[in-house]
Coordinates of C-alpha atoms and ligand atoms in Angstrom, one line a residue:
Chain A
M1 CA 0.0 0.0 0.0
L2 CA 2.5 2.6 1.2
E3 CA 6.2 2.3 0.6
V4 CA 8.7 4.8 1.8
S5 CA 12.4 4.3 1.3
G6 CA 15.3 6.4 2.3
L7 CA 13.1 9.4 2.7
T8 CA 15.1 12.5 3.7
K9 CA 14.2 16.1 4.1
V10 CA 16.7 18.9 4.7
F11 CA 15.0 22.2 5.0
P12 CA 17.3 24.7 3.3
G13 CA 18.3 27.9 5.0
R14 CA 21.2 29.7 6.7
K15 CA 21.2 26.8 9.1
P16 CA 19.8 23.8 7.2
V17 CA 17.5 21.6 9.3
T18 CA 17.5 17.8 8.7
A19 CA 13.9 17.0 9.7
V20 CA 13.8 13.5 8.3
N21 CA 16.8 11.4 7.8
G22 CA 16.6 8.3 5.7
I23 CA 13.3 6.9 6.8
T24 CA 12.2 3.5 5.3
F25 CA 9.0 1.7 6.1
K26 CA 6.0 0.0 4.6
V27 CA 2.4 -0.1 5.4
D28 CA 0.2 -2.9 4.1
A29 CA -3.4 -2.5 3.0
G30 CA -5.8 -2.6 5.9
E31 CA -3.2 -1.7 8.5
V32 CA -3.6 1.0 11.0
V33 CA -0.2 2.3 11.8
G34 CA 0.7 4.8 14.5
L35 CA 3.4 7.3 13.9
L36 CA 5.0 8.3 17.2
G37 CA 7.8 10.5 18.3
P38 CA 8.7 13.4 20.5
N39 CA 8.0 17.0 19.4
G40 CA 10.1 17.9 16.4
A41 CA 10.9 14.3 15.6
G42 CA 9.8 14.7 12.0
K43 CA 6.4 13.1 11.9
T44 CA 4.6 15.9 10.2
T45 CA 7.4 16.4 7.8
T46 CA 7.4 12.7 6.9
I47 CA 3.6 12.9 6.2
K48 CA 3.9 16.0 4.1
C49 CA 6.8 14.6 2.1
I50 CA 4.8 11.5 1.4
L51 CA 1.9 13.7 0.3
G52 CA 4.2 15.8 -1.9
L53 CA 3.3 19.0 0.0
V54 CA 6.9 19.2 1.0
R55 CA 9.5 18.2 -1.6
P56 CA 11.7 15.4 -0.3
T57 CA 15.4 16.0 -0.5
A58 CA 16.0 12.3 -1.2
G59 CA 14.2 9.0 -1.2
Q60 CA 11.2 7.3 -2.8
V61 CA 7.6 7.2 -2.0
S62 CA 5.0 5.1 -3.6
I63 CA 1.3 4.4 -2.8
N64 CA -0.5 1.5 -4.3
G65 CA 2.4 1.2 -6.8
F66 CA 2.2 4.9 -7.9
D67 CA 5.5 6.5 -7.6
Q68 CA 5.5 10.1 -6.3
R69 CA 8.0 11.3 -8.9
T70 CA 6.4 9.8 -12.0
H71 CA 2.7 9.3 -11.1
Y72 CA 1.9 12.1 -8.7
R73 CA -1.7 12.6 -9.8
Q74 CA -2.5 8.9 -9.4
L75 CA -0.8 8.8 -6.1
L76 CA -3.0 11.7 -4.9
R77 CA -6.1 9.8 -5.8
Q78 CA -5.1 7.2 -3.2
V79 CA -4.9 9.5 -0.2
A80 CA -6.6 11.9 2.0
A81 CA -5.2 13.7 5.0
V82 CA -6.0 15.8 8.0
L83 CA -3.0 17.9 8.7
E84 CA -1.8 19.0 12.1
G85 CA -2.4 22.4 13.4
S86 CA -4.4 23.8 10.5
R87 CA -8.0 24.3 10.1
N88 CA -8.2 22.0 7.0
I89 CA -11.8 23.1 6.4
Y90 CA -13.8 26.2 5.6
W91 CA -15.3 27.8 8.7
R92 CA -17.7 29.9 6.6
L93 CA -19.3 26.8 5.1
T94 CA -21.7 24.4 6.8
V95 CA -20.6 21.0 7.9
M96 CA -22.4 19.3 5.0
E97 CA -21.1 21.8 2.5
N98 CA -17.5 21.1 3.7
V99 CA -17.9 17.4 3.4
L100 CA -19.4 17.6 -0.1
L101 CA -16.8 20.1 -1.2
F102 CA -13.9 17.9 -0.2
A103 CA -15.5 14.9 -1.9
G104 CA -15.9 17.2 -4.9
L105 CA -12.3 18.1 -4.9
H106 CA -11.6 14.4 -5.2
G107 CA -13.9 14.2 -8.3
I108 CA -17.0 12.9 -6.5
S109 CA -20.2 14.6 -7.5
R110 CA -22.6 15.8 -4.7
R111 CA -25.1 13.2 -5.7
E112 CA -22.6 10.4 -5.3
A113 CA -21.1 11.8 -2.2
R114 CA -24.2 12.5 -0.2
P115 CA -25.2 9.1 1.1
Y116 CA -21.7 8.3 2.4
A117 CA -21.4 11.8 3.8
E118 CA -24.6 11.4 5.8
H119 CA -23.3 8.0 7.0
L120 CA -20.1 9.6 8.2
L121 CA -21.8 12.5 9.9
E122 CA -24.2 10.0 11.5
S123 CA -21.3 8.1 13.0
F124 CA -19.7 11.3 14.3
H125 CA -22.9 12.4 15.8
L126 CA -22.8 15.5 13.7
M127 CA -26.0 15.0 11.7
E128 CA -28.1 17.4 13.8
R129 CA -25.5 20.1 13.1
K130 CA -25.0 19.4 9.5
D131 CA -26.4 22.7 8.4
A132 CA -24.5 24.8 10.9
E133 CA -21.6 26.9 9.8
V134 CA -18.4 25.3 11.0
R135 CA -17.3 28.4 12.8
S136 CA -20.2 28.1 15.2
L137 CA -19.2 24.6 16.3
S138 CA -17.1 23.6 19.3
S139 CA -13.5 22.8 18.5
G140 CA -14.1 19.0 18.9
M141 CA -16.9 19.2 16.4
K142 CA -14.7 21.1 14.0
Q143 CA -12.0 18.5 14.4
K144 CA -14.5 15.7 13.7
T145 CA -15.8 17.6 10.6
A146 CA -12.2 17.8 9.3
V147 CA -11.8 14.1 9.7
A148 CA -15.1 13.5 8.0
C149 CA -14.0 15.6 5.1
A150 CA -10.9 13.5 4.6
L151 CA -12.9 10.3 5.0
A152 CA -15.6 11.4 2.5
K153 CA -13.1 11.1 -0.3
R154 CA -13.2 7.3 0.2
T155 CA -9.5 6.9 -0.5
P156 CA -7.8 3.6 0.4
L157 CA -5.2 5.5 2.5
V158 CA -5.8 8.2 5.1
F159 CA -3.3 10.2 7.0
L160 CA -4.3 11.8 10.3
D161 CA -1.8 14.1 11.9
E162 CA -2.7 14.4 15.6
P163 CA -6.4 14.0 15.1
T164 CA -7.3 13.9 18.8
V165 CA -5.5 17.0 20.0
G166 CA -7.9 19.0 22.2
L167 CA -10.7 16.5 22.1
D168 CA -12.5 15.6 25.3
V169 CA -12.6 11.9 26.4
E170 CA -15.9 11.1 24.8
T171 CA -15.2 12.8 21.5
S172 CA -11.9 11.1 21.3
Y173 CA -13.7 7.8 21.9
D174 CA -16.1 8.6 19.2
L175 CA -13.3 9.2 16.8
R176 CA -11.5 6.0 17.7
R177 CA -14.6 4.0 17.3
V178 CA -15.2 5.4 13.8
L179 CA -11.6 4.7 12.8
R180 CA -11.7 1.2 14.1
D181 CA -15.0 0.5 12.3
L182 CA -13.6 2.0 9.0
A183 CA -10.4 0.0 9.2
A184 CA -12.3 -3.2 10.0
G185 CA -15.4 -2.7 7.9
E186 CA -14.0 -1.0 4.8
G187 CA -10.4 -2.3 5.0
R188 CA -9.1 1.2 4.8
T189 CA -5.5 1.9 5.7
F190 CA -4.6 4.6 8.2
V191 CA -1.5 6.3 9.3
I192 CA -2.1 8.2 12.5
S193 CA 0.3 10.4 14.3
S194 CA -0.5 11.2 17.9
H195 CA 1.0 11.9 21.3
D196 CA -1.9 10.2 22.9
M197 CA -0.9 6.6 23.7
H198 CA -4.4 5.6 24.5
V199 CA -5.4 6.5 21.0
I200 CA -2.5 4.6 19.5
Q201 CA -3.0 1.6 21.7
D202 CA -6.7 1.6 21.0
V203 CA -6.7 1.8 17.2
C204 CA -3.2 1.0 15.9
G205 CA -1.9 -2.5 15.1
R206 CA 1.6 -1.3 14.6
V207 CA 3.7 1.7 15.5
V208 CA 6.6 3.4 13.8
I209 CA 8.5 5.5 16.3
I210 CA 10.6 8.3 15.0
S211 CA 13.1 10.3 16.9
G212 CA 15.5 12.9 15.5
G213 CA 14.3 12.1 12.0
R214 CA 15.1 8.4 12.2
I215 CA 13.1 5.3 12.8
I216 CA 14.0 3.9 16.2
A217 CA 11.2 1.2 16.4
N218 CA 8.8 -0.4 13.9
N219 CA 6.8 -3.1 15.7
T220 CA 3.3 -4.3 16.3
V221 CA 1.8 -2.8 19.4
E222 CA 1.6 -6.4 20.8
D223 CA 5.3 -7.0 20.4
L224 CA 6.2 -3.7 21.9
L225 CA 4.1 -4.4 24.9
S226 CA 5.3 -7.9 25.4
L227 CA 8.9 -6.7 25.1
F228 CA 8.2 -4.8 28.3
R229 CA 5.6 -7.1 29.8
T230 CA 8.1 -9.9 30.5
R231 CA 10.5 -7.8 32.4
S232 CA 8.7 -5.8 35.1
Y233 CA 7.5 -7.3 38.3
N234 CA 5.8 -6.3 41.5
F235 CA 6.5 -8.3 44.7
T236 CA 4.3 -7.9 47.7
L237 CA 6.3 -9.0 50.8
A238 CA 4.9 -9.7 54.3
G239 CA 6.1 -7.4 57.0
T240 CA 7.7 -4.0 57.0
L241 CA 11.0 -2.9 55.5
D242 CA 14.1 -4.6 56.6
G243 CA 17.7 -3.4 56.3
T244 CA 19.2 -6.5 54.7
L245 CA 16.6 -6.4 51.9
T246 CA 17.2 -2.8 51.0
E247 CA 21.0 -3.4 51.0
G248 CA 20.8 -6.6 49.0
L249 CA 18.5 -4.9 46.4
A250 CA 20.6 -1.8 46.2
R251 CA 23.6 -4.0 45.4
A252 CA 22.0 -6.3 42.7
F253 CA 19.1 -4.3 41.4
P254 CA 19.9 -0.6 41.9
Q255 CA 16.8 0.4 39.8
A256 CA 14.3 -1.5 42.0
T257 CA 12.0 0.5 44.2
V258 CA 10.9 -0.5 47.6
A259 CA 7.9 1.0 49.4
A260 CA 6.0 0.3 52.6
R261 CA 2.3 -0.2 52.2
G262 CA 0.0 -0.9 55.1
G263 CA 2.2 -3.5 56.9
Q264 CA 3.5 -4.9 53.7
T265 CA 6.4 -4.1 51.5
L266 CA 6.1 -3.5 47.8
V267 CA 9.1 -4.2 45.6
T268 CA 9.0 -3.2 41.9
A269 CA 11.9 -4.3 39.7
R270 CA 12.6 -4.2 36.0
L271 CA 14.8 -6.9 34.8
S272 CA 17.1 -6.6 31.9
H273 CA 16.8 -10.2 30.9
G274 CA 14.5 -13.1 31.9
G275 CA 17.1 -15.0 33.9
Q276 CA 17.4 -12.2 36.4
L277 CA 14.1 -13.2 38.0
Y278 CA 15.9 -16.1 39.8
E279 CA 18.5 -13.7 41.1
L280 CA 15.9 -11.3 42.4
I281 CA 14.1 -14.1 44.2
D282 CA 17.4 -15.2 45.7
V283 CA 18.0 -11.7 47.1
L284 CA 14.5 -11.8 48.6
R285 CA 15.0 -15.2 50.1
L286 CA 18.4 -14.4 51.6
S287 CA 16.9 -11.4 53.3
G288 CA 14.3 -13.7 54.8
A289 CA 11.4 -12.0 53.2
V290 CA 8.1 -13.8 52.7
I291 CA 6.6 -13.4 49.3
E292 CA 2.9 -12.9 49.4
S293 CA 2.2 -12.3 45.8
V294 CA 4.0 -11.6 42.5
S295 CA 2.5 -9.9 39.5
Q296 CA 3.8 -8.6 36.3
V297 CA 3.6 -4.9 35.9
E298 CA 0.9 -4.3 33.3
P299 CA 2.8 -2.8 30.4
D300 CA 1.5 0.2 28.8
L301 CA 2.5 1.7 25.5
E302 CA 3.5 5.0 27.1
R303 CA 6.3 3.4 29.1
A304 CA 7.5 1.3 26.3
Y305 CA 7.5 4.3 24.1
L306 CA 9.4 6.5 26.6
E307 CA 12.0 3.8 27.2
L308 CA 12.5 3.3 23.4
V309 CA 12.9 7.0 22.8
R310 CA 15.4 7.2 25.7
Q311 CA 17.4 4.3 24.3
G312 CA 17.2 5.9 20.9
R313 CA 18.7 9.1 22.2
E314 CA 21.5 7.3 23.9
T315 CA 22.6 5.3 20.8
A316 CA 22.3 8.4 18.6
Chain B
M1 CA -10.0 12.2 -13.2
R2 CA -13.3 14.0 -13.9
L3 CA -13.0 17.8 -13.9
A4 CA -16.7 18.6 -13.8
P5 CA -17.4 17.7 -10.1
V6 CA -14.3 19.6 -9.1
F7 CA -15.4 22.7 -11.0
A8 CA -18.9 22.4 -9.5
A9 CA -17.4 22.0 -6.0
V10 CA -15.1 25.0 -6.3
T11 CA -17.8 27.2 -8.0
R12 CA -20.3 26.3 -5.3
R13 CA -17.7 27.2 -2.6
T14 CA -17.1 30.6 -4.3
F15 CA -20.8 31.4 -4.5
V16 CA -21.5 30.4 -0.9
M17 CA -18.5 32.3 0.4
F18 CA -19.5 35.3 -1.7
K19 CA -22.8 35.5 0.1
S20 CA -21.1 35.8 3.4
Y21 CA -18.6 38.4 2.1
S22 CA -21.1 40.1 -0.3
F23 CA -21.2 43.2 1.9
N24 CA -17.5 43.8 1.2
S25 CA -17.8 43.2 -2.5
I26 CA -20.8 45.5 -2.9
S27 CA -19.3 48.3 -0.8
S28 CA -16.1 48.1 -2.7
L29 CA -18.1 48.5 -5.9
V30 CA -19.9 51.5 -4.4
T31 CA -16.6 53.1 -3.6
M32 CA -15.4 52.4 -7.2
Y33 CA -18.6 54.0 -8.5
L34 CA -18.1 57.1 -6.4
V35 CA -14.5 57.4 -7.5
F36 CA -15.6 57.1 -11.1
C37 CA -18.2 59.8 -10.7
L38 CA -15.7 62.1 -9.2
M39 CA -13.3 61.5 -12.0
F40 CA -15.8 61.8 -14.8
F41 CA -17.5 64.9 -13.6
G42 CA -14.2 66.4 -12.5
A43 CA -12.8 65.8 -16.0
K44 CA -15.9 67.2 -17.6
A45 CA -15.8 70.4 -15.5
I46 CA -12.1 71.0 -16.1
G47 CA -12.5 70.3 -19.7
G48 CA -9.5 71.7 -21.5
P49 CA -8.1 70.7 -24.8
V50 CA -7.3 67.1 -23.9
L51 CA -10.7 66.2 -22.6
S52 CA -12.9 68.4 -24.8
S53 CA -14.0 65.8 -27.3
A54 CA -17.0 63.8 -26.5
Q55 CA -15.1 60.7 -27.6
T56 CA -12.5 61.1 -24.9
L57 CA -15.1 61.1 -22.2
E58 CA -16.6 57.9 -23.7
A59 CA -13.2 56.4 -23.9
M60 CA -12.8 57.2 -20.2
V61 CA -15.9 55.1 -19.4
V62 CA -14.5 52.2 -21.4
G63 CA -11.1 52.6 -19.8
Y64 CA -12.6 52.6 -16.3
F65 CA -14.6 49.5 -17.2
V66 CA -11.5 47.6 -18.5
W67 CA -9.5 48.8 -15.6
L68 CA -12.1 47.5 -13.2
L69 CA -12.0 44.1 -14.9
A70 CA -8.3 44.1 -14.6
V71 CA -8.2 45.2 -11.0
Y72 CA -10.6 42.4 -10.0
S73 CA -8.7 39.9 -12.1
Y74 CA -5.0 40.4 -11.2
S75 CA -5.3 40.2 -7.5
D76 CA -7.9 37.4 -7.1
L77 CA -5.5 34.5 -7.0
S78 CA -3.0 36.1 -4.6
W79 CA -5.8 37.0 -2.2
D80 CA -7.1 33.5 -2.3
I81 CA -3.7 32.0 -1.8
T82 CA -2.8 34.3 1.1
N83 CA -6.2 33.6 2.8
E84 CA -6.1 29.9 2.3
A85 CA -2.5 29.6 3.4
Q86 CA -3.4 31.5 6.5
V87 CA -6.4 29.3 7.4
G88 CA -4.7 26.0 6.3
T89 CA -7.0 25.0 3.4
L90 CA -4.4 25.6 0.8
E91 CA -2.6 22.3 1.5
Q92 CA -6.0 20.6 1.1
L93 CA -6.5 22.1 -2.3
Y94 CA -3.0 21.0 -3.2
L95 CA -4.1 17.4 -2.4
S96 CA -6.7 17.4 -5.1
P97 CA -5.7 14.9 -7.7
V98 CA -6.6 17.3 -10.5
G99 CA -3.7 19.5 -9.4
Y100 CA -3.7 23.0 -8.1
K101 CA -3.4 24.6 -11.6
W102 CA -6.9 23.4 -12.4
I103 CA -8.2 24.3 -8.9
S104 CA -6.8 27.8 -9.2
C105 CA -8.3 28.1 -12.7
F106 CA -11.7 27.2 -11.3
V107 CA -11.3 29.6 -8.5
L108 CA -10.6 32.4 -10.9
V109 CA -13.3 31.5 -13.4
S110 CA -16.0 31.2 -10.6
N111 CA -14.9 34.5 -9.1
A112 CA -14.9 36.0 -12.6
I113 CA -18.5 34.9 -13.2
L114 CA -19.6 36.7 -10.0
V115 CA -17.4 39.8 -10.2
Y116 CA -17.9 40.4 -14.0
S117 CA -21.7 40.2 -13.6
L118 CA -21.4 42.9 -11.0
N119 CA -19.1 44.9 -13.3
I120 CA -21.7 44.7 -16.1
V121 CA -24.3 46.2 -13.7
F122 CA -21.6 48.8 -12.9
L123 CA -21.1 49.6 -16.6
L124 CA -24.8 50.1 -17.1
L125 CA -24.8 52.4 -14.1
M126 CA -21.9 54.4 -15.5
M127 CA -23.6 54.8 -18.8
V128 CA -26.8 56.0 -17.2
T129 CA -24.9 58.4 -14.9
T130 CA -22.8 59.9 -17.7
G131 CA -25.4 59.7 -20.4
K132 CA -22.7 58.1 -22.7
F133 CA -24.5 55.1 -24.1
L134 CA -21.8 52.9 -25.5
R135 CA -22.2 50.3 -28.1
L136 CA -22.3 46.8 -26.5
D137 CA -21.6 44.7 -29.5
L138 CA -21.1 41.5 -27.5
I139 CA -19.9 39.4 -30.4
S140 CA -17.0 41.8 -30.9
L141 CA -16.5 42.8 -27.3
V142 CA -16.4 39.5 -25.5
P143 CA -13.5 38.0 -27.4
I144 CA -11.4 41.1 -27.0
L145 CA -12.1 41.4 -23.3
V146 CA -11.5 37.7 -22.7
I147 CA -8.2 37.8 -24.4
T148 CA -7.3 41.0 -22.6
V149 CA -8.0 39.7 -19.1
A150 CA -6.2 36.4 -20.0
G151 CA -3.0 38.5 -20.1
V152 CA -4.0 40.1 -16.8
Y153 CA -4.4 36.7 -15.3
G154 CA -0.9 36.0 -16.3
I155 CA 0.2 38.8 -14.0
G156 CA -2.2 37.4 -11.5
Y157 CA -0.3 34.0 -11.6
M158 CA 3.0 35.8 -11.1
L159 CA 1.7 37.6 -8.1
G160 CA 0.1 34.4 -6.9
G161 CA 3.4 32.6 -7.1
L162 CA 5.1 35.4 -5.1
A163 CA 2.3 35.1 -2.5
L164 CA 3.0 31.4 -2.1
V165 CA 6.6 32.2 -1.3
Y166 CA 6.6 35.6 0.3
K167 CA 3.1 35.7 1.8
R168 CA 2.6 39.4 2.5
I169 CA 2.6 41.0 -0.9
Q170 CA -0.7 42.9 -0.5
A171 CA 1.1 46.1 0.1
F172 CA 2.3 45.7 -3.5
F173 CA -1.3 45.7 -4.8
Q174 CA -1.9 49.4 -4.1
V175 CA 1.0 50.2 -6.4
M176 CA -0.1 47.6 -8.9
Q177 CA -3.4 49.3 -9.4
F178 CA -1.7 52.4 -10.7
V179 CA 0.7 50.4 -12.8
L180 CA -2.4 49.0 -14.5
V181 CA -3.6 52.6 -15.1
A182 CA -0.3 53.3 -16.8
F183 CA -0.6 50.2 -19.0
L184 CA -4.1 51.3 -19.9
L185 CA -3.0 54.8 -21.0
A186 CA 0.0 53.6 -22.9
P187 CA 0.2 55.3 -26.3
V188 CA -0.5 52.2 -28.5
D189 CA -0.9 54.3 -31.6
R190 CA 2.5 55.8 -31.4
Y191 CA 4.9 53.1 -30.1
V192 CA 5.2 49.4 -30.9
W193 CA 6.4 48.5 -27.4
A194 CA 3.2 50.1 -26.0
K195 CA 1.2 47.6 -28.1
L196 CA 2.9 44.8 -26.2
L197 CA 2.1 46.0 -22.7
P198 CA -0.7 44.1 -20.9
L199 CA -4.1 45.8 -21.1
A200 CA -3.0 48.5 -23.5
M201 CA -4.0 47.0 -26.7
G202 CA -7.1 45.4 -25.2
N203 CA -8.3 48.8 -23.9
H204 CA -7.6 50.4 -27.2
L205 CA -9.6 47.8 -29.2
A206 CA -12.4 47.8 -26.7
A207 CA -12.7 51.5 -27.2
E208 CA -12.8 51.0 -30.9
V209 CA -15.7 48.7 -30.5
M210 CA -17.6 50.5 -27.8
V211 CA -17.0 54.1 -28.8
R212 CA -16.5 54.0 -32.6
G213 CA -18.9 51.2 -33.2
K214 CA -16.4 49.0 -35.1
H215 CA -16.9 45.3 -35.4
L216 CA -14.3 42.7 -34.6
W217 CA -13.7 42.0 -38.3
Q218 CA -13.2 45.7 -39.0
L219 CA -10.3 46.0 -36.6
P220 CA -6.7 45.9 -37.9
P221 CA -5.6 42.3 -38.0
A222 CA -2.1 43.3 -36.8
D223 CA -3.6 44.9 -33.7
L224 CA -5.6 41.7 -33.0
L225 CA -2.4 39.8 -33.4
Y226 CA -0.5 42.1 -31.0
L227 CA -3.3 41.6 -28.4
T228 CA -3.4 37.8 -28.7
A229 CA 0.3 37.4 -28.8
S230 CA 1.0 39.6 -25.8
S231 CA -1.8 38.1 -23.7
A232 CA -0.6 34.6 -24.5
F233 CA 2.9 35.6 -23.6
Y234 CA 1.9 37.1 -20.2
L235 CA -0.3 34.1 -19.4
A236 CA 2.5 31.6 -20.3
L237 CA 5.0 33.7 -18.4
G238 CA 2.7 33.9 -15.4
L239 CA 2.2 30.2 -15.3
A240 CA 5.9 29.5 -15.6
V241 CA 6.7 31.9 -12.8
F242 CA 3.9 30.3 -10.7
T243 CA 5.3 26.8 -11.3
R244 CA 8.8 27.9 -10.2
C245 CA 7.3 29.5 -7.1
E246 CA 5.3 26.3 -6.3
K247 CA 8.5 24.3 -6.5
A248 CA 10.3 26.8 -4.2
A249 CA 7.5 26.8 -1.7
K250 CA 7.4 23.0 -1.6
K251 CA 11.1 22.8 -1.1
V252 CA 11.0 25.2 1.9
G253 CA 7.8 23.8 3.2
L254 CA 5.7 27.0 2.9
L255 CA 2.4 25.7 1.6
G256 CA 1.0 25.3 5.1
Q257 CA 2.7 28.3 6.7
Y258 CA 1.8 31.8 6.9
Ligands
LIG401 N1 9.0 24.5 6.9 C1 10.1 24.3 7.8 N2 11.2 24.9 7.7 C2 12.3 24.7 8.5 N3 12.2 23.7 9.4 C3 11.1 23.0 9.6 C4 10.0 23.2 8.8 N4 9.0 22.4 9.2 C5 9.5 21.7 10.2 N5 10.8 22.0 10.4 C6 11.7 21.4 11.5 O1 11.8 20.1 11.2 C7 11.8 19.3 12.4 C8 10.7 18.3 12.4 O2 9.4 19.0 12.5 P1 8.0 18.2 12.4 O3 7.0 19.2 12.4 O4 8.1 17.2 11.3 O5 8.0 17.4 13.8 P2 6.8 16.6 14.4 O6 7.4 15.2 14.7 O7 5.6 16.7 13.6 O8 6.6 17.3 15.8 P3 5.3 17.6 16.7 O9 5.1 16.4 17.5 O10 5.7 18.8 17.5 O11 4.2 17.9 15.7 C9 11.7 20.3 13.5 O12 13.0 20.6 14.0 C10 11.2 21.5 12.9 O13 11.6 22.7 13.5
LIG402 MG1 3.7 17.3 13.9

């Protein structure tokens, strides 16, 4: 579906900025891929380079086999996008006018576009406001309208650059539900950039993490989570803190945390490899602690992400 | 890719937007009308050798009409580009598979439909006010005016390109209006270079039709050739400059920035 190889963008200027530095990745049809990375990582630039709104310095982009250099018009027929930080839509027009206009820009007549437009507005709970001017809507509704405008083009691939910024919990849920339904029901492909890990964890099957213009991870959400799932443990120990325990832990597991909690002691340790679990249990046994329960720390994407970005910075 | 739905969509947008901005458009026309009255009756009062002949006053009505068409044509695209870059819809237009060249063409044509119909009303108003009833031989007039404004749109594309890259070029527009007046008044009957300026030949030929009642086929073929060639040249030049500016804007990442 989408193939990006060696994509590089250097913004010219007195001090040239390398925003994207040799990015290579693929997205298969029907996938929902999250594009993650700290501020200034190059996510927006990557998306705009793929769309040809920013001219890449080097590298190839193709969508459904259409190369950006040689078949740009055909490439554009495959995509729609909601871009970050811009209005994307006309505030002076009504919600419905906007949706039909953007379908029209994609060559779809009003008559053809209307049923699907209504379906979209229905799923976004915007149908009652369809004849309201966009400027009179709340910012969440504006955002949903912008997404509906992109979806109304019925393109196989859709880019959403930070679509949930500033949305309340319910609206964000709305949006995620629609995206999941579209991906599952219509087999559409999405590339979503977001700083909201709940959104990513909720809708994306795979994430590409960018930092400093390079890809530092490209994994399924499952894999990323299990990478971190296997290694963090909570031990609940009977009794209060004890000197030998703290000492022993400090020596072997300096990163472990020990905390007292209502007559019990809670130890949390992250292990660098699986075999360390025995060592940890040995330390506990030697200190005479009684283990009441063990549990794996429920991994969340946010931690996995932060850890990867930190590692990425260190190796860079 | 079918162009018809895209044209329909853009035109509809223009018309709906016009409704919400119609006060601006109407009031600017009223201003133009007042300025015209001032000029016309001022010129009539002063009289003098230059303006004494009735034909000169008539030519003035024609000139003002052609100038109005030009003023509304050359700045359209840059206004649109600046506004849309500001609100962030320009990038969306650039995502249309028909390409922005067509989109901009549709924007211009749909604006022209609106503005020119207002201008026709304006022309009738001028004729009633001045009592100079000009000959509106549409078969001769429309081709001349269309070819004339095509050249002006060339200038419009150049300015549009500059607007893509430099954004705030509106200050330049004030000057441009007077430059257009200079083009309009260029002595086409004395110098060859004057025939090649934008607007100059078009205005001259429009006056021939409207004031002297000539028909298209009675006009000197050489003059028609000058008109067509210069308009084609300015249009081509404008599109070329615009394409260069698009490339530059995409290189620096300016489409979405204001
Ligand atoms: N038009 C431009 N001209 C010069 N530098 C730019 C331009 N656009 C982006 N940059 C720079 O490129 C780098 C990447 O920016 P980009 O907007 O792609 O990051 P991002 O990952 O989208 O960040 P965020 O999470 O804040 O949206 C930044 O250092 C930014 O300052
Ligand atoms: Mg961004």
